[in-house]
Tab-separated table of C-alpha atoms in Angstrom:
chain	number	residue	atom	x	y	z
A	477	UNK	CA	-88.980	-29.964	-45.622
A	478	UNK	CA	-87.074	-26.887	-44.463
A	479	UNK	CA	-85.979	-26.240	-40.900
A	480	UNK	CA	-86.259	-22.627	-39.824
A	481	UNK	CA	-84.377	-21.556	-36.702
A	482	UNK	CA	-86.667	-20.753	-33.793
A	483	UNK	CA	-87.267	-17.058	-33.262
A	484	UNK	CA	-87.771	-16.097	-29.618
A	485	UNK	CA	-91.445	-15.563	-28.928
A	486	UNK	CA	-92.087	-11.965	-27.782
A	487	UNK	CA	-95.036	-13.208	-25.740
A	488	UNK	CA	-93.025	-15.814	-23.876
A	489	UNK	CA	-94.268	-16.635	-20.403
A	490	UNK	CA	-92.313	-15.757	-17.271
A	491	UNK	CA	-91.440	-19.422	-16.809
A	492	UNK	CA	-89.983	-19.586	-20.317
A	493	UNK	CA	-88.021	-16.369	-19.790
A	494	UNK	CA	-86.720	-17.674	-16.453
A	495	UNK	CA	-85.639	-20.933	-18.058
A	496	UNK	CA	-83.997	-19.221	-21.019
A	497	UNK	CA	-82.154	-16.768	-18.756
A	498	UNK	CA	-81.051	-19.607	-16.461
A	499	UNK	CA	-79.673	-21.474	-19.466
A	500	UNK	CA	-78.106	-18.588	-21.400
A	501	UNK	CA	-77.432	-15.744	-18.970
A	502	UNK	CA	-78.749	-13.283	-21.597
A	503	UNK	CA	-79.318	-9.973	-19.779
A	504	UNK	CA	-81.887	-8.879	-22.369
A	505	UNK	CA	-84.104	-11.747	-21.223
A	506	UNK	CA	-83.599	-10.754	-17.596
A	507	UNK	CA	-84.439	-7.143	-18.435
A	508	UNK	CA	-87.619	-8.275	-20.177
A	509	UNK	CA	-88.516	-10.347	-17.109
A	510	UNK	CA	-87.711	-7.621	-14.550
A	511	UNK	CA	-88.981	-4.464	-16.277
A	512	UNK	CA	-92.727	-5.086	-15.642
A	513	UNK	CA	-91.982	-5.291	-11.909
A	514	UNK	CA	-89.627	-2.319	-11.555
A	515	UNK	CA	-92.400	0.056	-10.461
A	516	UNK	CA	-93.654	-2.456	-7.894
A	517	UNK	CA	-90.116	-3.000	-6.568
A	518	UNK	CA	-89.598	0.775	-6.410
A	519	UNK	CA	-92.833	1.188	-4.442
A	520	UNK	CA	-91.834	-1.553	-2.024
A	521	UNK	CA	-88.395	0.019	-1.561
A	522	UNK	CA	-89.981	3.443	-0.951
A	523	UNK	CA	-92.196	1.894	1.712
A	524	UNK	CA	-89.187	0.533	3.597
A	525	UNK	CA	-86.414	3.038	2.832
A	526	UNK	CA	-88.570	6.195	2.744
A	527	UNK	CA	-86.097	7.902	0.399
A	528	UNK	CA	-86.495	8.372	-3.347
A	529	UNK	CA	-82.788	8.058	-4.244
A	530	UNK	CA	-82.220	5.093	-1.939
A	531	UNK	CA	-85.242	3.340	-3.468
A	532	UNK	CA	-83.939	3.947	-7.010
A	533	UNK	CA	-80.528	2.598	-6.020
A	534	UNK	CA	-82.190	-0.423	-4.445
A	535	UNK	CA	-84.092	-1.210	-7.665
A	536	UNK	CA	-80.798	-1.365	-9.549
A	537	UNK	CA	-79.017	-3.318	-6.799
A	538	UNK	CA	-81.835	-5.865	-6.806
A	539	UNK	CA	-81.426	-6.255	-10.578
A	540	UNK	CA	-77.697	-6.920	-9.989
A	541	UNK	CA	-78.650	-9.592	-7.469
A	542	UNK	CA	-81.023	-11.154	-9.991
A	543	UNK	CA	-78.175	-11.464	-12.500
A	544	UNK	CA	-76.458	-13.921	-10.183
A	545	UNK	CA	-79.287	-15.494	-8.191
A	546	UNK	CA	-81.482	-16.493	-11.115
A	547	UNK	CA	-78.573	-18.399	-12.634
A	548	UNK	CA	-78.061	-20.292	-9.350
A	549	UNK	CA	-81.682	-21.028	-8.374
A	550	UNK	CA	-84.752	-22.386	-10.100
A	551	UNK	CA	-87.672	-20.046	-9.415
A	552	UNK	CA	-91.250	-21.132	-9.969
A	553	UNK	CA	-93.211	-18.065	-8.915
A	554	UNK	CA	-91.111	-15.085	-9.971
A	555	UNK	CA	-93.351	-12.288	-8.635
A	556	UNK	CA	-93.546	-13.634	-5.075
A	557	UNK	CA	-89.847	-14.603	-5.100
A	558	UNK	CA	-88.911	-11.097	-6.330
A	559	UNK	CA	-91.089	-9.513	-3.624
A	560	UNK	CA	-89.283	-11.498	-0.932
A	561	UNK	CA	-85.870	-10.673	-2.430
A	562	UNK	CA	-86.693	-6.951	-2.580
A	563	UNK	CA	-88.115	-6.900	0.956
A	564	UNK	CA	-85.038	-8.668	2.342
A	565	UNK	CA	-82.743	-6.288	0.449
A	566	UNK	CA	-84.505	-3.278	1.986
A	567	UNK	CA	-84.404	-4.761	5.467
A	568	UNK	CA	-80.669	-5.427	5.095
A	569	UNK	CA	-80.164	-1.820	3.946
A	570	UNK	CA	-81.991	-0.576	7.031
A	571	UNK	CA	-80.040	-2.881	9.333
A	572	UNK	CA	-76.724	-1.789	7.878
A	573	UNK	CA	-77.378	1.738	9.100
A	574	UNK	CA	-77.032	3.349	5.684
A	575	UNK	CA	-80.078	5.453	6.287
A	576	UNK	CA	-78.764	8.990	6.690
A	577	UNK	CA	-80.166	11.261	9.334
A	578	UNK	CA	-80.591	14.920	8.493
A	579	UNK	CA	-80.280	17.523	11.216
A	580	UNK	CA	-81.395	21.097	10.603
A	581	UNK	CA	-79.202	23.845	11.988
A	582	UNK	CA	-80.114	27.500	12.361
A	583	UNK	CA	-78.806	29.748	9.566
A	584	UNK	CA	-76.835	31.915	11.992
A	585	UNK	CA	-74.473	29.108	13.036
A	586	UNK	CA	-71.081	29.301	11.323
A	587	UNK	CA	-67.776	27.595	11.933
A	588	UNK	CA	-65.756	30.732	11.476
A	589	UNK	CA	-66.529	34.351	10.717
A	590	UNK	CA	-63.699	34.695	8.197
A	591	UNK	CA	-64.107	32.549	5.092
A	592	UNK	CA	-61.026	30.443	4.478
A	593	UNK	CA	-60.506	28.814	1.063
A	594	UNK	CA	-57.636	26.746	-0.163
A	595	UNK	CA	-56.572	27.260	-3.729
A	596	UNK	CA	-57.252	24.329	-6.075
A	597	UNK	CA	-53.761	22.780	-6.101
A	598	UNK	CA	-53.393	22.805	-2.310
A	599	UNK	CA	-56.822	21.213	-1.931
A	600	UNK	CA	-55.999	18.515	-4.512
A	601	UNK	CA	-52.717	17.751	-2.761
A	602	UNK	CA	-54.481	17.437	0.592
A	603	UNK	CA	-57.142	15.177	-0.964
A	604	UNK	CA	-54.476	12.939	-2.529
A	605	UNK	CA	-52.662	12.632	0.797
A	606	UNK	CA	-55.935	11.817	2.537
A	607	UNK	CA	-56.756	9.231	-0.157
A	608	UNK	CA	-53.369	7.534	0.298
A	609	UNK	CA	-53.914	7.347	4.055
A	610	UNK	CA	-57.431	5.989	3.587
A	611	UNK	CA	-56.285	3.330	1.114
A	612	UNK	CA	-53.589	2.194	3.537
A	613	UNK	CA	-56.273	1.897	6.243
A	614	UNK	CA	-58.189	-0.715	4.195
A	615	UNK	CA	-57.679	-4.428	4.721
A	616	UNK	CA	-55.022	-5.989	2.501
A	617	UNK	CA	-57.625	-7.750	0.334
A	618	UNK	CA	-59.677	-4.558	-0.054
A	619	UNK	CA	-56.536	-2.551	-0.937
A	620	UNK	CA	-55.599	-5.013	-3.650
A	621	UNK	CA	-59.116	-5.285	-5.112
A	622	UNK	CA	-59.700	-1.503	-5.088
A	623	UNK	CA	-56.280	-0.824	-6.635
A	624	UNK	CA	-56.805	-3.388	-9.389
A	625	UNK	CA	-60.327	-2.171	-10.137
A	626	UNK	CA	-59.908	1.615	-9.965
A	627	UNK	CA	-56.252	2.275	-10.677
A	628	UNK	CA	-55.496	-0.564	-13.090
A	629	UNK	CA	-59.080	-0.611	-14.446
A	630	UNK	CA	-59.443	-4.387	-14.313
A	631	UNK	CA	-62.849	-6.073	-14.465
A	632	UNK	CA	-64.298	-8.208	-11.672
A	633	UNK	CA	-63.550	-11.328	-13.720
A	634	UNK	CA	-59.935	-10.300	-14.339
A	635	UNK	CA	-59.430	-9.578	-10.644
A	636	UNK	CA	-61.000	-12.915	-9.697
A	637	UNK	CA	-58.704	-14.729	-12.137
A	638	UNK	CA	-55.622	-12.852	-10.945
A	639	UNK	CA	-56.279	-13.214	-7.219
A	640	UNK	CA	-57.931	-16.639	-7.241
A	641	UNK	CA	-60.901	-15.217	-5.317
A	642	UNK	CA	-64.545	-15.927	-6.094
A	643	UNK	CA	-66.263	-13.283	-8.290
A	644	UNK	CA	-68.757	-12.468	-5.498
A	645	UNK	CA	-65.894	-12.036	-3.019
A	646	UNK	CA	-64.163	-9.612	-5.410
A	647	UNK	CA	-67.405	-7.659	-5.810
A	648	UNK	CA	-67.864	-7.553	-2.042
A	649	UNK	CA	-64.267	-6.413	-1.458
A	650	UNK	CA	-64.614	-3.589	-3.978
A	651	UNK	CA	-67.978	-2.429	-2.630
A	652	UNK	CA	-66.828	-2.549	0.996
A	653	UNK	CA	-63.507	-0.930	0.106
A	654	UNK	CA	-65.277	1.879	-1.763
A	655	UNK	CA	-67.646	2.420	1.182
A	656	UNK	CA	-64.761	2.450	3.683
A	657	UNK	CA	-62.797	4.868	1.474
A	658	UNK	CA	-65.800	7.188	1.257
A	659	UNK	CA	-66.288	7.189	5.028
A	660	UNK	CA	-62.571	7.763	5.628
A	661	UNK	CA	-62.356	10.555	3.034
A	662	UNK	CA	-65.406	12.330	4.461
A	663	UNK	CA	-63.821	12.170	7.892
A	664	UNK	CA	-60.469	13.497	6.579
A	665	UNK	CA	-62.130	16.319	4.644
A	666	UNK	CA	-64.164	17.249	7.720
A	667	UNK	CA	-60.951	17.318	9.793
A	668	UNK	CA	-59.309	19.569	7.173
A	669	UNK	CA	-62.187	22.009	7.404
A	670	UNK	CA	-61.900	22.407	11.169
């Protein structure tokens, strides 16, 4: 009698895929599990966020959440659990105030009649100075995480090992730091233009 290694069944049920992903952490299995629901998740996100780009971003952010959450929890009914996860994600996005408001201005409104342009090197120097100020305005933990991730190009796992922080905390620090840097830089650039 010969033993042949088991070949993964392409018609595996959701429960089997969930179990295999929970055990192995194989992202291909998670992709196979999530892909049939991506259109439904996108539609749900469009319903709540009312913005095409925000809904697309949400679909990917929800997948990132699945990477972690499905390894931590046992899920019996994936479709209903995913619906609840997606709905809660959208509600949190709306609560966080990330929804941009667009205001239309008449075409005849200008800041100045004479166009003023900085040459490229002056603009880069001003942007670097603004970036340094914005980085120093971050919390100490955010500064360290952002510096390690962007300037030293370390991974989340390397940063977690080096700092002794939990992987999710590192991810949160980098995301919040990036958001705070973006807000600060937009404010600085706006001030430069005045």
